[in-house]
């Protein structure tokens, strides 16, 4: 990803910044578009993963819809050219202001997450003399086998409507004059590399659509959410997700009736690999038991390692040929082994705890990282940071807002 000319360019810039490889983003979007169009599947980009303006413009240009979780995301999607009739609005806690805004924008569909929310949308739509399209987000109680902080489809999670509440939902849908039932929606979690999770989800979706049909409802839309994972261990080898295999699972296991639309809400799989957080070594601290590389980026720029114990590959760009690689390859089925990586380089290497400058002990990207001997001023890349990176940056410690730099400049 980083040739010498690019590293030279980085040297002229103030760090830290997110570097976006827009060519890789486009290649990823094309792979996803090709694989989904083949089955007539419709993909909404989950904007929460990254709403950087250049990223949004690029994704929109491929014709994807937008999956939004706030009123501001709805407005941003539309102002970046996403078609209103391709905007869906999810979230367990939509405020009245946000619902009104989405009604005014005539978006495609609300993914409703509680019986009470149905009442509120109905009342607000009635006041505007409008009808709101509704998909019912069902909590399918399917285990995503991912980190518990990013699991959403279990009964213990706050998301969606549990199956025992569905009779009340059906009753409410019959009563509410200003709601138009479109279909059912699911999302079981994020960073899912085991495709059998999606297979299990399909079986649940089939069961649920049969239930609604049995109640006399026409189910026009099956929205199966997002969650497809990426390879954080081998970002160069597996820079683009195997979208073909992913969509094939739904083709094989979902019962799709004629004229029914199948919708997806992918975030991470579209944007994660296209960005790296580029930072500089401020200080090298050698302790008795540990050596620290203190970077000018920290949890204020990328919080995933601190919040979810997430693994990101770390490279010293100032030492050529010093790329971290995993000793074992990714498994063929998309699962990755959690074995520690080693470093291929011809220079002496050292183990470092790679940390940020923030006044919190948890401000550590990774411990015991094998890197070539590093020094003040070296450029460090933290890879696969395009999803839930820049958008989760904060102003804690009154830090400067992290900048973005693009390949096309
Ligand atoms: N649809 C719904 C309803 C969601 O809640 C999410 C993500 C998505 C789609 C997109 O999921 P994706 O395809 O990106 O996995 N900040 C965490 C991830 C939180 C995911 C929240 N919901 C992280 O950095 O891992």
mmCIF file with all atom_site columns, C-alpha atoms in Angstrom, residues 105-202:
data_model
loop_
_atom_site.group_PDB
_atom_site.id
_atom_site.type_symbol
_atom_site.label_atom_id
_atom_site.label_alt_id
_atom_site.label_comp_id
_atom_site.label_asym_id
_atom_site.label_entity_id
_atom_site.label_seq_id
_atom_site.pdbx_PDB_ins_code
_atom_site.Cartn_x
_atom_site.Cartn_y
_atom_site.Cartn_z
_atom_site.occupancy
_atom_site.B_iso_or_equiv
_atom_site.pdbx_formal_charge
_atom_site.auth_seq_id
_atom_site.auth_comp_id
_atom_site.auth_asym_id
_atom_site.auth_atom_id
_atom_site.pdbx_PDB_model_num
ATOM 1  C CA . UNK A 1 105 ? -37.349 13.868  3.618  1.00 0.00 ? 105 UNK A CA 1
ATOM 2  C CA . UNK A 1 106 ? -39.701 11.039  2.489  1.00 0.00 ? 106 UNK A CA 1
ATOM 3  C CA . UNK A 1 107 ? -37.054 8.381   3.097  1.00 0.00 ? 107 UNK A CA 1
ATOM 4  C CA . UNK A 1 108 ? -37.568 4.807   1.932  1.00 0.00 ? 108 UNK A CA 1
ATOM 5  C CA . UNK A 1 109 ? -38.114 3.124   5.287  1.00 0.00 ? 109 UNK A CA 1
ATOM 6  C CA . UNK A 1 110 ? -37.894 3.291   9.079  1.00 0.00 ? 110 UNK A CA 1
ATOM 7  C CA . UNK A 1 111 ? -36.439 0.195   10.716 1.00 0.00 ? 111 UNK A CA 1
ATOM 8  C CA . UNK A 1 112 ? -38.576 0.208   13.856 1.00 0.00 ? 112 UNK A CA 1
ATOM 9  C CA . UNK A 1 113 ? -37.110 -1.278  17.009 1.00 0.00 ? 113 UNK A CA 1
ATOM 10 C CA . UNK A 1 114 ? -39.995 -1.310  19.517 1.00 0.00 ? 114 UNK A CA 1
ATOM 11 C CA . UNK A 1 115 ? -43.780 -1.433  19.709 1.00 0.00 ? 115 UNK A CA 1
ATOM 12 C CA . UNK A 1 116 ? -43.765 1.983   21.341 1.00 0.00 ? 116 UNK A CA 1
ATOM 13 C CA . UNK A 1 117 ? -41.751 3.427   18.468 1.00 0.00 ? 117 UNK A CA 1
ATOM 14 C CA . UNK A 1 118 ? -44.462 2.260   16.039 1.00 0.00 ? 118 UNK A CA 1
ATOM 15 C CA . UNK A 1 119 ? -47.011 4.368   17.935 1.00 0.00 ? 119 UNK A CA 1
ATOM 16 C CA . UNK A 1 120 ? -44.755 7.415   17.888 1.00 0.00 ? 120 UNK A CA 1
ATOM 17 C CA . UNK A 1 121 ? -43.971 7.173   14.161 1.00 0.00 ? 121 UNK A CA 1
ATOM 18 C CA . UNK A 1 122 ? -47.683 6.672   13.438 1.00 0.00 ? 122 UNK A CA 1
ATOM 19 C CA . UNK A 1 123 ? -48.673 9.774   15.440 1.00 0.00 ? 123 UNK A CA 1
ATOM 20 C CA . UNK A 1 124 ? -45.974 11.965  13.910 1.00 0.00 ? 124 UNK A CA 1
ATOM 21 C CA . UNK A 1 125 ? -46.767 10.732  10.383 1.00 0.00 ? 125 UNK A CA 1
ATOM 22 C CA . UNK A 1 126 ? -50.483 11.329  10.991 1.00 0.00 ? 126 UNK A CA 1
ATOM 23 C CA . UNK A 1 127 ? -49.776 14.938  12.052 1.00 0.00 ? 127 UNK A CA 1
ATOM 24 C CA . UNK A 1 128 ? -48.080 15.441  8.698  1.00 0.00 ? 128 UNK A CA 1
ATOM 25 C CA . UNK A 1 129 ? -50.737 13.567  6.796  1.00 0.00 ? 129 UNK A CA 1
ATOM 26 C CA . UNK A 1 130 ? -48.092 11.125  5.602  1.00 0.00 ? 130 UNK A CA 1
ATOM 27 C CA . UNK A 1 131 ? -47.614 7.366   5.597  1.00 0.00 ? 131 UNK A CA 1
ATOM 28 C CA . UNK A 1 132 ? -44.328 5.981   6.899  1.00 0.00 ? 132 UNK A CA 1
ATOM 29 C CA . UNK A 1 133 ? -42.871 2.813   5.444  1.00 0.00 ? 133 UNK A CA 1
ATOM 30 C CA . UNK A 1 134 ? -41.864 0.418   8.189  1.00 0.00 ? 134 UNK A CA 1
ATOM 31 C CA . UNK A 1 135 ? -39.598 -2.598  8.482  1.00 0.00 ? 135 UNK A CA 1
ATOM 32 C CA . UNK A 1 136 ? -39.743 -4.376  11.814 1.00 0.00 ? 136 UNK A CA 1
ATOM 33 C CA . UNK A 1 137 ? -36.305 -4.977  13.293 1.00 0.00 ? 137 UNK A CA 1
ATOM 34 C CA . UNK A 1 138 ? -36.492 -8.406  14.845 1.00 0.00 ? 138 UNK A CA 1
ATOM 35 C CA . UNK A 1 139 ? -33.998 -9.630  17.395 1.00 0.00 ? 139 UNK A CA 1
ATOM 36 C CA . UNK A 1 140 ? -33.436 -13.166 16.056 1.00 0.00 ? 140 UNK A CA 1
ATOM 37 C CA . UNK A 1 141 ? -31.392 -14.431 19.020 1.00 0.00 ? 141 UNK A CA 1
ATOM 38 C CA . UNK A 1 142 ? -28.611 -15.560 16.671 1.00 0.00 ? 142 UNK A CA 1
ATOM 39 C CA . UNK A 1 143 ? -25.103 -15.589 18.150 1.00 0.00 ? 143 UNK A CA 1
ATOM 40 C CA . UNK A 1 144 ? -22.702 -13.649 15.903 1.00 0.00 ? 144 UNK A CA 1
ATOM 41 C CA . UNK A 1 145 ? -19.614 -15.197 17.571 1.00 0.00 ? 145 UNK A CA 1
ATOM 42 C CA . UNK A 1 146 ? -17.904 -11.835 17.579 1.00 0.00 ? 146 UNK A CA 1
ATOM 43 C CA . UNK A 1 147 ? -16.701 -9.534  20.365 1.00 0.00 ? 147 UNK A CA 1
ATOM 44 C CA . UNK A 1 148 ? -19.543 -9.123  22.897 1.00 0.00 ? 148 UNK A CA 1
ATOM 45 C CA . UNK A 1 149 ? -19.368 -5.323  22.574 1.00 0.00 ? 149 UNK A CA 1
ATOM 46 C CA . UNK A 1 150 ? -20.363 -5.577  18.900 1.00 0.00 ? 150 UNK A CA 1
ATOM 47 C CA . UNK A 1 151 ? -22.942 -8.364  19.189 1.00 0.00 ? 151 UNK A CA 1
ATOM 48 C CA . UNK A 1 152 ? -26.466 -7.092  18.638 1.00 0.00 ? 152 UNK A CA 1
ATOM 49 C CA . UNK A 1 153 ? -28.748 -10.015 17.823 1.00 0.00 ? 153 UNK A CA 1
ATOM 50 C CA . UNK A 1 154 ? -29.097 -11.757 21.191 1.00 0.00 ? 154 UNK A CA 1
ATOM 51 C CA . UNK A 1 155 ? -32.129 -11.454 23.444 1.00 0.00 ? 155 UNK A CA 1
ATOM 52 C CA . UNK A 1 156 ? -29.931 -9.797  26.069 1.00 0.00 ? 156 UNK A CA 1
ATOM 53 C CA . UNK A 1 157 ? -29.108 -6.934  23.648 1.00 0.00 ? 157 UNK A CA 1
ATOM 54 C CA . UNK A 1 158 ? -31.140 -3.736  23.516 1.00 0.00 ? 158 UNK A CA 1
ATOM 55 C CA . UNK A 1 159 ? -31.686 -3.932  19.756 1.00 0.00 ? 159 UNK A CA 1
ATOM 56 C CA . UNK A 1 160 ? -34.774 -4.964  17.860 1.00 0.00 ? 160 UNK A CA 1
ATOM 57 C CA . UNK A 1 161 ? -38.029 -6.552  18.896 1.00 0.00 ? 161 UNK A CA 1
ATOM 58 C CA . UNK A 1 162 ? -37.965 -9.954  20.549 1.00 0.00 ? 162 UNK A CA 1
ATOM 59 C CA . UNK A 1 163 ? -39.990 -12.675 18.883 1.00 0.00 ? 163 UNK A CA 1
ATOM 60 C CA . UNK A 1 164 ? -42.460 -13.028 21.775 1.00 0.00 ? 164 UNK A CA 1
ATOM 61 C CA . UNK A 1 165 ? -43.542 -9.421  21.135 1.00 0.00 ? 165 UNK A CA 1
ATOM 62 C CA . UNK A 1 166 ? -44.464 -10.035 17.491 1.00 0.00 ? 166 UNK A CA 1
ATOM 63 C CA . UNK A 1 167 ? -48.202 -10.627 18.108 1.00 0.00 ? 167 UNK A CA 1
ATOM 64 C CA . UNK A 1 168 ? -48.346 -7.153  19.690 1.00 0.00 ? 168 UNK A CA 1
ATOM 65 C CA . UNK A 1 169 ? -46.468 -5.769  16.663 1.00 0.00 ? 169 UNK A CA 1
ATOM 66 C CA . UNK A 1 170 ? -48.944 -7.349  14.247 1.00 0.00 ? 170 UNK A CA 1
ATOM 67 C CA . UNK A 1 171 ? -51.825 -5.893  16.233 1.00 0.00 ? 171 UNK A CA 1
ATOM 68 C CA . UNK A 1 172 ? -50.228 -2.437  16.243 1.00 0.00 ? 172 UNK A CA 1
ATOM 69 C CA . UNK A 1 173 ? -49.534 -2.545  12.503 1.00 0.00 ? 173 UNK A CA 1
ATOM 70 C CA . UNK A 1 174 ? -53.188 -3.344  11.864 1.00 0.00 ? 174 UNK A CA 1
ATOM 71 C CA . UNK A 1 175 ? -54.322 -0.424  14.037 1.00 0.00 ? 175 UNK A CA 1
ATOM 72 C CA . UNK A 1 176 ? -51.925 2.260   12.820 1.00 0.00 ? 176 UNK A CA 1
ATOM 73 C CA . UNK A 1 177 ? -53.365 4.017   9.787  1.00 0.00 ? 177 UNK A CA 1
ATOM 74 C CA . UNK A 1 178 ? -50.229 5.957   8.949  1.00 0.00 ? 178 UNK A CA 1
ATOM 75 C CA . UNK A 1 179 ? -47.821 3.035   8.871  1.00 0.00 ? 179 UNK A CA 1
ATOM 76 C CA . UNK A 1 180 ? -47.174 0.911   5.805  1.00 0.00 ? 180 UNK A CA 1
ATOM 77 C CA . UNK A 1 181 ? -45.571 -2.439  6.668  1.00 0.00 ? 181 UNK A CA 1
ATOM 78 C CA . UNK A 1 182 ? -42.836 -3.183  4.139  1.00 0.00 ? 182 UNK A CA 1
ATOM 79 C CA . UNK A 1 183 ? -40.941 -6.042  5.663  1.00 0.00 ? 183 UNK A CA 1
ATOM 80 C CA . UNK A 1 184 ? -38.542 -7.308  8.288  1.00 0.00 ? 184 UNK A CA 1
ATOM 81 C CA . UNK A 1 185 ? -35.066 -6.237  9.329  1.00 0.00 ? 185 UNK A CA 1
ATOM 82 C CA . UNK A 1 186 ? -32.227 -7.974  11.174 1.00 0.00 ? 186 UNK A CA 1
ATOM 83 C CA . UNK A 1 187 ? -28.655 -7.205  12.195 1.00 0.00 ? 187 UNK A CA 1
ATOM 84 C CA . UNK A 1 188 ? -26.840 -9.673  14.419 1.00 0.00 ? 188 UNK A CA 1
ATOM 85 C CA . UNK A 1 189 ? -23.457 -8.032  14.951 1.00 0.00 ? 189 UNK A CA 1
ATOM 86 C CA . UNK A 1 190 ? -20.302 -6.788  13.355 1.00 0.00 ? 190 UNK A CA 1
ATOM 87 C CA . UNK A 1 191 ? -16.907 -8.178  12.243 1.00 0.00 ? 191 UNK A CA 1
ATOM 88 C CA . UNK A 1 192 ? -18.412 -11.584 11.473 1.00 0.00 ? 192 UNK A CA 1
ATOM 89 C CA . UNK A 1 193 ? -15.982 -13.816 9.567  1.00 0.00 ? 193 UNK A CA 1
ATOM 90 C CA . UNK A 1 194 ? -17.788 -17.093 10.106 1.00 0.00 ? 194 UNK A CA 1
ATOM 91 C CA . UNK A 1 195 ? -20.297 -17.290 7.240  1.00 0.00 ? 195 UNK A CA 1
ATOM 92 C CA . UNK A 1 196 ? -22.313 -19.949 9.070  1.00 0.00 ? 196 UNK A CA 1
ATOM 93 C CA . UNK A 1 197 ? -23.605 -17.131 11.289 1.00 0.00 ? 197 UNK A CA 1
ATOM 94 C CA . UNK A 1 198 ? -25.319 -15.652 8.212  1.00 0.00 ? 198 UNK A CA 1
ATOM 95 C CA . UNK A 1 199 ? -26.604 -19.095 7.279  1.00 0.00 ? 199 UNK A CA 1
ATOM 96 C CA . UNK A 1 200 ? -28.259 -19.321 10.728 1.00 0.00 ? 200 UNK A CA 1
ATOM 97 C CA . UNK A 1 201 ? -29.624 -15.833 10.254 1.00 0.00 ? 201 UNK A CA 1
ATOM 98 C CA . UNK A 1 202 ? -31.232 -16.860 6.938  1.00 0.00 ? 202 UNK A CA 1
#
